[in-house]
mmCIF file of C-alpha atoms in Angstrom:
data_model
loop_
_atom_site.group_PDB
_atom_site.id
_atom_site.type_symbol
_atom_site.label_atom_id
_atom_site.label_comp_id
_atom_site.label_asym_id
_atom_site.label_seq_id
_atom_site.Cartn_x
_atom_site.Cartn_y
_atom_site.Cartn_z
ATOM 1 C CA MET A 1192 -1.469 -25.193 6.325
ATOM 2 C CA THR A 1193 -0.097 -21.869 6.072
ATOM 3 C CA ASP A 1194 3.025 -21.280 3.960
ATOM 4 C CA ARG A 1195 5.211 -19.215 7.033
ATOM 5 C CA HIS A 1196 7.688 -17.961 4.754
ATOM 6 C CA GLN A 1197 5.076 -15.696 2.789
ATOM 7 C CA LEU A 1198 1.558 -13.870 3.881
ATOM 8 C CA THR A 1199 -0.848 -13.867 1.354
ATOM 9 C CA ALA A 1200 -4.230 -12.417 0.972
ATOM 10 C CA ALA A 1201 -6.416 -15.423 2.605
ATOM 11 C CA ASP A 1202 -4.063 -14.333 5.934
ATOM 12 C CA ILE A 1203 -5.449 -11.386 6.392
ATOM 13 C CA LEU A 1204 -8.592 -11.064 8.628
ATOM 14 C CA PRO A 1205 -11.413 -8.842 8.180
ATOM 15 C CA TRP A 1206 -10.487 -4.948 9.662
ATOM 16 C CA ALA A 1207 -14.453 -5.835 11.736
ATOM 17 C CA GLU A 1208 -12.847 -9.038 12.351
ATOM 18 C CA TYR A 1209 -8.899 -7.835 14.113
ATOM 19 C CA ALA A 1210 -10.729 -5.371 15.983
ATOM 20 C CA LYS A 1211 -12.438 -7.386 17.684
ATOM 21 C CA ASP A 1212 -9.679 -9.689 18.865
ATOM 22 C CA ARG A 1213 -6.527 -6.725 18.301
ATOM 23 C CA ALA A 1214 -5.678 -6.968 22.154
ATOM 24 C CA GLU A 1215 -5.768 -10.369 21.737
ATOM 25 C CA HIS A 1216 -3.711 -10.440 18.809
ATOM 26 C CA ARG A 1217 -0.955 -7.608 19.830
ATOM 27 C CA LYS A 1218 -0.781 -9.198 23.627
ATOM 28 C CA ARG A 1219 0.632 -13.014 21.056
ATOM 29 C CA ILE A 1220 3.075 -10.696 19.139
ATOM 30 C CA THR A 1221 4.833 -8.769 22.191
ATOM 31 C CA ALA A 1222 5.368 -12.272 24.469
ATOM 32 C CA LEU A 1223 6.498 -13.666 20.623
ATOM 33 C CA LYS A 1224 9.241 -10.219 20.223
ATOM 34 C CA ARG A 1225 10.108 -10.854 23.872
ATOM 35 C CA HIS A 1226 12.924 -13.189 22.569
ATOM 36 C CA ARG A 1227 13.269 -12.340 19.431
ATOM 37 C CA ARG A 1228 14.753 -8.337 20.056
ATOM 38 C CA VAL A 1229 19.013 -7.794 21.182
ATOM 39 C CA GLU A 1230 19.709 -4.457 22.128
ATOM 40 C CA VAL A 1231 23.508 -4.018 21.107
ATOM 41 C CA GLY A 1232 25.484 -1.154 21.767
ATOM 42 C CA PRO A 1233 24.026 1.898 23.718
ATOM 43 C CA TYR A 1234 21.918 2.846 20.437
ATOM 44 C CA VAL A 1235 20.707 0.228 18.173
ATOM 45 C CA THR A 1236 18.041 -3.045 19.065
ATOM 46 C CA PHE A 1237 17.898 -5.362 16.776
ATOM 47 C CA TYR A 1238 14.249 -6.963 16.450
ATOM 48 C CA PHE A 1239 14.421 -10.302 14.252
ATOM 49 C CA GLU A 1240 10.748 -10.422 12.086
ATOM 50 C CA ASN A 1241 8.858 -13.694 11.175
ATOM 51 C CA PHE A 1242 5.959 -14.259 9.443
ATOM 52 C CA ASP A 1243 3.799 -13.811 13.107
ATOM 53 C CA THR A 1244 5.862 -10.517 13.486
ATOM 54 C CA MET A 1245 4.842 -9.172 9.727
ATOM 55 C CA TRP A 1246 1.237 -10.615 9.855
ATOM 56 C CA LEU A 1247 0.884 -8.324 12.795
ATOM 57 C CA GLN A 1248 2.465 -5.589 11.184
ATOM 58 C CA VAL A 1249 0.393 -6.203 7.913
ATOM 59 C CA GLN A 1250 -3.074 -5.578 9.980
ATOM 60 C CA GLU A 1251 -2.225 -2.731 12.115
ATOM 61 C CA MET A 1252 -1.068 -1.337 9.021
ATOM 62 C CA LEU A 1253 -4.521 -1.917 7.774
ATOM 63 C CA HIS A 1254 -6.252 -1.726 11.120
ATOM 64 C CA ILE A 1255 -5.091 2.065 11.180
ATOM 65 C CA GLU A 1256 -5.384 3.142 8.125
ATOM 66 C CA LYS A 1257 -8.727 1.654 6.471
ATOM 67 C CA GLY A 1258 -7.175 1.138 3.221
ATOM 68 C CA GLY A 1259 -9.488 -1.537 3.109
ATOM 69 C CA GLU A 1260 -8.840 -4.450 -0.034
ATOM 70 C CA ALA A 1261 -7.208 -2.092 -2.025
ATOM 71 C CA GLN A 1262 -4.339 -1.768 0.475
ATOM 72 C CA ILE A 1263 -4.136 -5.591 0.626
ATOM 73 C CA THR A 1264 -1.496 -5.906 -1.743
ATOM 74 C CA ASP A 1265 0.444 -2.739 -0.883
ATOM 75 C CA GLU A 1266 1.257 -3.754 2.363
ATOM 76 C CA LEU A 1267 1.974 -7.470 1.775
ATOM 77 C CA ALA A 1268 4.348 -6.227 -0.755
ATOM 78 C CA ALA A 1269 6.161 -4.126 1.986
ATOM 79 C CA TYR A 1270 6.152 -6.792 3.893
ATOM 80 C CA ASN A 1271 6.888 -10.200 2.729
ATOM 81 C CA PRO A 1272 10.304 -9.482 1.684
ATOM 82 C CA LEU A 1273 11.014 -9.393 5.596
ATOM 83 C CA ILE A 1274 9.539 -12.675 6.656
ATOM 84 C CA PRO A 1275 12.978 -15.302 6.681
ATOM 85 C CA LYS A 1276 12.429 -17.618 3.947
ATOM 86 C CA GLY A 1277 13.785 -20.801 5.881
ATOM 87 C CA ASP A 1278 17.513 -20.461 4.911
ATOM 88 C CA GLU A 1279 17.986 -16.624 6.928
ATOM 89 C CA LEU A 1280 16.993 -14.208 9.524
ATOM 90 C CA VAL A 1281 15.415 -11.451 9.050
ATOM 91 C CA ALA A 1282 15.896 -8.465 11.593
ATOM 92 C CA THR A 1283 14.732 -5.079 11.560
ATOM 93 C CA PHE A 1284 17.261 -3.076 13.462
ATOM 94 C CA MET A 1285 16.940 0.465 14.572
ATOM 95 C CA ILE A 1286 18.642 3.447 15.407
ATOM 96 C CA GLU A 1287 17.099 4.440 19.072
ATOM 97 C CA ILE A 1288 18.354 8.451 20.307
ATOM 98 C CA ASP A 1289 15.438 10.033 21.731
ATOM 99 C CA ASP A 1290 17.845 13.247 21.738
ATOM 100 C CA ALA A 1291 17.040 15.267 18.532
ATOM 101 C CA LEU A 1292 20.419 16.874 18.246
ATOM 102 C CA ARG A 1293 22.901 13.827 19.536
ATOM 103 C CA ARG A 1294 21.069 11.444 17.306
ATOM 104 C CA ALA A 1295 21.303 13.880 13.908
ATOM 105 C CA ARG A 1296 25.422 13.549 14.710
ATOM 106 C CA VAL A 1297 25.483 10.169 15.233
ATOM 107 C CA LEU A 1298 23.084 9.532 11.781
ATOM 108 C CA SER A 1299 25.535 11.406 9.791
ATOM 109 C CA GLN A 1300 28.195 9.426 10.754
ATOM 110 C CA LEU A 1301 26.648 6.030 10.151
ATOM 111 C CA GLY A 1302 26.509 5.811 6.802
ATOM 112 C CA GLY A 1303 26.924 2.436 5.236
ATOM 113 C CA VAL A 1304 26.413 1.014 9.161
ATOM 114 C CA GLU A 1305 23.832 -1.809 7.668
ATOM 115 C CA GLU A 1306 26.908 -3.300 5.750
ATOM 116 C CA THR A 1307 28.530 -3.884 8.793
ATOM 117 C CA ALA A 1308 25.923 -6.278 10.514
ATOM 118 C CA SER A 1309 26.825 -9.910 11.297
ATOM 119 C CA ILE A 1310 26.137 -13.043 12.951
ATOM 120 C CA GLU A 1311 28.666 -15.994 14.398
ATOM 121 C CA VAL A 1312 28.081 -18.629 15.424
ATOM 122 C CA GLY A 1313 30.693 -21.957 14.831
ATOM 123 C CA GLY A 1314 33.352 -19.822 14.820
ATOM 124 C CA GLU A 1315 32.148 -18.533 11.066
ATOM 125 C CA ARG A 1316 31.160 -15.108 10.293
ATOM 126 C CA VAL A 1317 27.630 -14.947 8.480
ATOM 127 C CA ALA A 1318 27.267 -11.791 6.556
ATOM 128 C CA GLY A 1319 24.133 -9.256 7.102
ATOM 129 C CA LYS A 1320 22.906 -8.225 3.197
ATOM 130 C CA ALA A 1321 21.144 -4.721 3.541
ATOM 131 C CA GLU A 1322 17.752 -4.632 1.572
ATOM 132 C CA GLN A 1323 17.305 -3.665 -0.985
ATOM 133 C CA ASP A 1324 14.071 -1.613 -1.606
ATOM 134 C CA GLN A 1325 15.532 1.840 -1.553
ATOM 135 C CA ASP A 1326 19.425 3.221 -0.441
ATOM 136 C CA ARG A 1327 19.111 3.619 3.890
ATOM 137 C CA THR A 1328 21.881 5.917 3.826
ATOM 138 C CA THR A 1329 22.350 9.446 1.627
ATOM 139 C CA ALA A 1330 24.980 9.956 -0.152
ATOM 140 C CA GLU A 1331 26.207 12.460 2.035
ATOM 141 C CA GLY A 1332 27.112 9.262 4.155
ATOM 142 C CA LYS A 1333 23.914 10.020 6.655
ATOM 143 C CA ALA A 1334 22.504 6.621 8.118
ATOM 144 C CA SER A 1335 18.601 6.049 8.533
ATOM 145 C CA SER A 1336 17.100 4.853 11.801
ATOM 146 C CA VAL A 1337 15.655 2.028 10.758
ATOM 147 C CA GLN A 1338 17.490 -0.176 8.435
ATOM 148 C CA PHE A 1339 16.933 -4.205 7.592
ATOM 149 C CA VAL A 1340 19.122 -6.852 7.342
ATOM 150 C CA HIS A 1341 18.941 -10.456 6.203
ATOM 151 C CA PHE A 1342 21.452 -12.983 7.725
ATOM 152 C CA PRO A 1343 21.727 -15.417 4.574
ATOM 153 C CA PHE A 1344 23.253 -18.671 6.158
ATOM 154 C CA THR A 1345 24.408 -22.046 4.869
ATOM 155 C CA LYS A 1346 22.858 -25.789 5.979
ATOM 156 C CA ALA A 1347 25.945 -25.936 8.512
ATOM 157 C CA GLN A 1348 25.554 -23.168 9.960
ATOM 158 C CA ILE A 1349 21.639 -23.407 10.980
ATOM 159 C CA ALA A 1350 22.676 -26.966 11.898
ATOM 160 C CA ALA A 1351 25.170 -25.436 14.425
ATOM 161 C CA PHE A 1352 22.629 -22.333 14.995
ATOM 162 C CA ARG A 1353 20.129 -25.638 16.553
ATOM 163 C CA GLU A 1354 22.576 -26.422 18.261
ATOM 164 C CA PRO A 1355 20.744 -25.356 22.164
ATOM 165 C CA ASN A 1356 23.061 -23.562 24.177
ATOM 166 C CA THR A 1357 25.232 -22.569 21.186
ATOM 167 C CA ARG A 1358 26.757 -19.428 21.949
ATOM 168 C CA VAL A 1359 25.780 -16.538 18.769
ATOM 169 C CA ILE A 1360 27.143 -12.797 18.396
ATOM 170 C CA LEU A 1361 25.559 -10.042 16.452
ATOM 171 C CA GLY A 1362 27.455 -7.327 15.527
ATOM 172 C CA LEU A 1363 27.841 -4.590 14.129
ATOM 173 C CA SER A 1364 31.012 -3.542 12.603
ATOM 174 C CA HIS A 1365 31.219 -0.310 11.495
ATOM 175 C CA PRO A 1366 34.298 2.596 12.010
ATOM 176 C CA ASN A 1367 32.329 4.181 14.352
ATOM 177 C CA TYR A 1368 29.917 2.242 15.778
ATOM 178 C CA SER A 1369 31.492 -1.560 16.909
ATOM 179 C CA HIS A 1370 29.292 -3.315 19.172
ATOM 180 C CA MET A 1371 28.462 -6.860 19.882
ATOM 181 C CA ALA A 1372 25.631 -8.351 21.769
ATOM 182 C CA VAL A 1373 25.506 -12.845 22.527
ATOM 183 C CA LEU A 1374 22.321 -13.841 22.291
ATOM 184 C CA SER A 1375 20.739 -15.424 25.520
ATOM 185 C CA GLU A 1376 19.771 -18.953 25.238
ATOM 186 C CA ALA A 1377 16.004 -18.008 24.608
ATOM 187 C CA THR A 1378 17.083 -15.336 22.093
ATOM 188 C CA ARG A 1379 18.479 -18.544 20.604
ATOM 189 C CA ALA A 1380 15.650 -20.924 19.877
ATOM 190 C CA SER A 1381 12.941 -18.306 19.416
ATOM 191 C CA LEU A 1382 15.479 -17.347 16.004
ATOM 192 C CA ALA A 1383 16.473 -21.544 15.562
ATOM 193 C CA GLU A 1384 12.364 -22.166 14.840
ATOM 194 C CA ASP A 1385 12.197 -19.771 11.414
ATOM 195 C CA PHE A 1386 14.740 -21.813 9.406
ATOM 196 C CA ALA A 1387 12.724 -24.516 8.069
#
């Protein structure tokens, strides 16, 4: 059985095989992602990652860039850290603003926003930890529009999260962007599967 916490070269389909069923693969993962997407406030959307979403990301990078075997190692190194390891949730969150001038102004005021992400479950707060691969806030305090965050859970917090109809709140508490969203039951149930 495949280790669902880490992709290996053995999990990756050859270019031609993936290309043949690409539309089906993308359709399947798009359906999965539907319950793994959460909007928090007017500009931020969290996309919770897992083995399947990262598998598609790697396959797509290989499909588009056609780097072959030589590219696989780099893609696995880039995307494996975003696969939950069984006691965490992992999300990419994007600050999405269409207007370029407004986007630049807002991002210039959101330095450190990645450090303010949290999930509340069972009355306890799970603080997000920003991915450490690179700084996503400049020295001038400008945030990147793409952030990666890990939410490490205790066993008790995992048990609470798994309970059907548990109220789970995802939020950001930055002084210039303080918003929260209650996860739908479908989203809570989908994310609960990452704790395995």
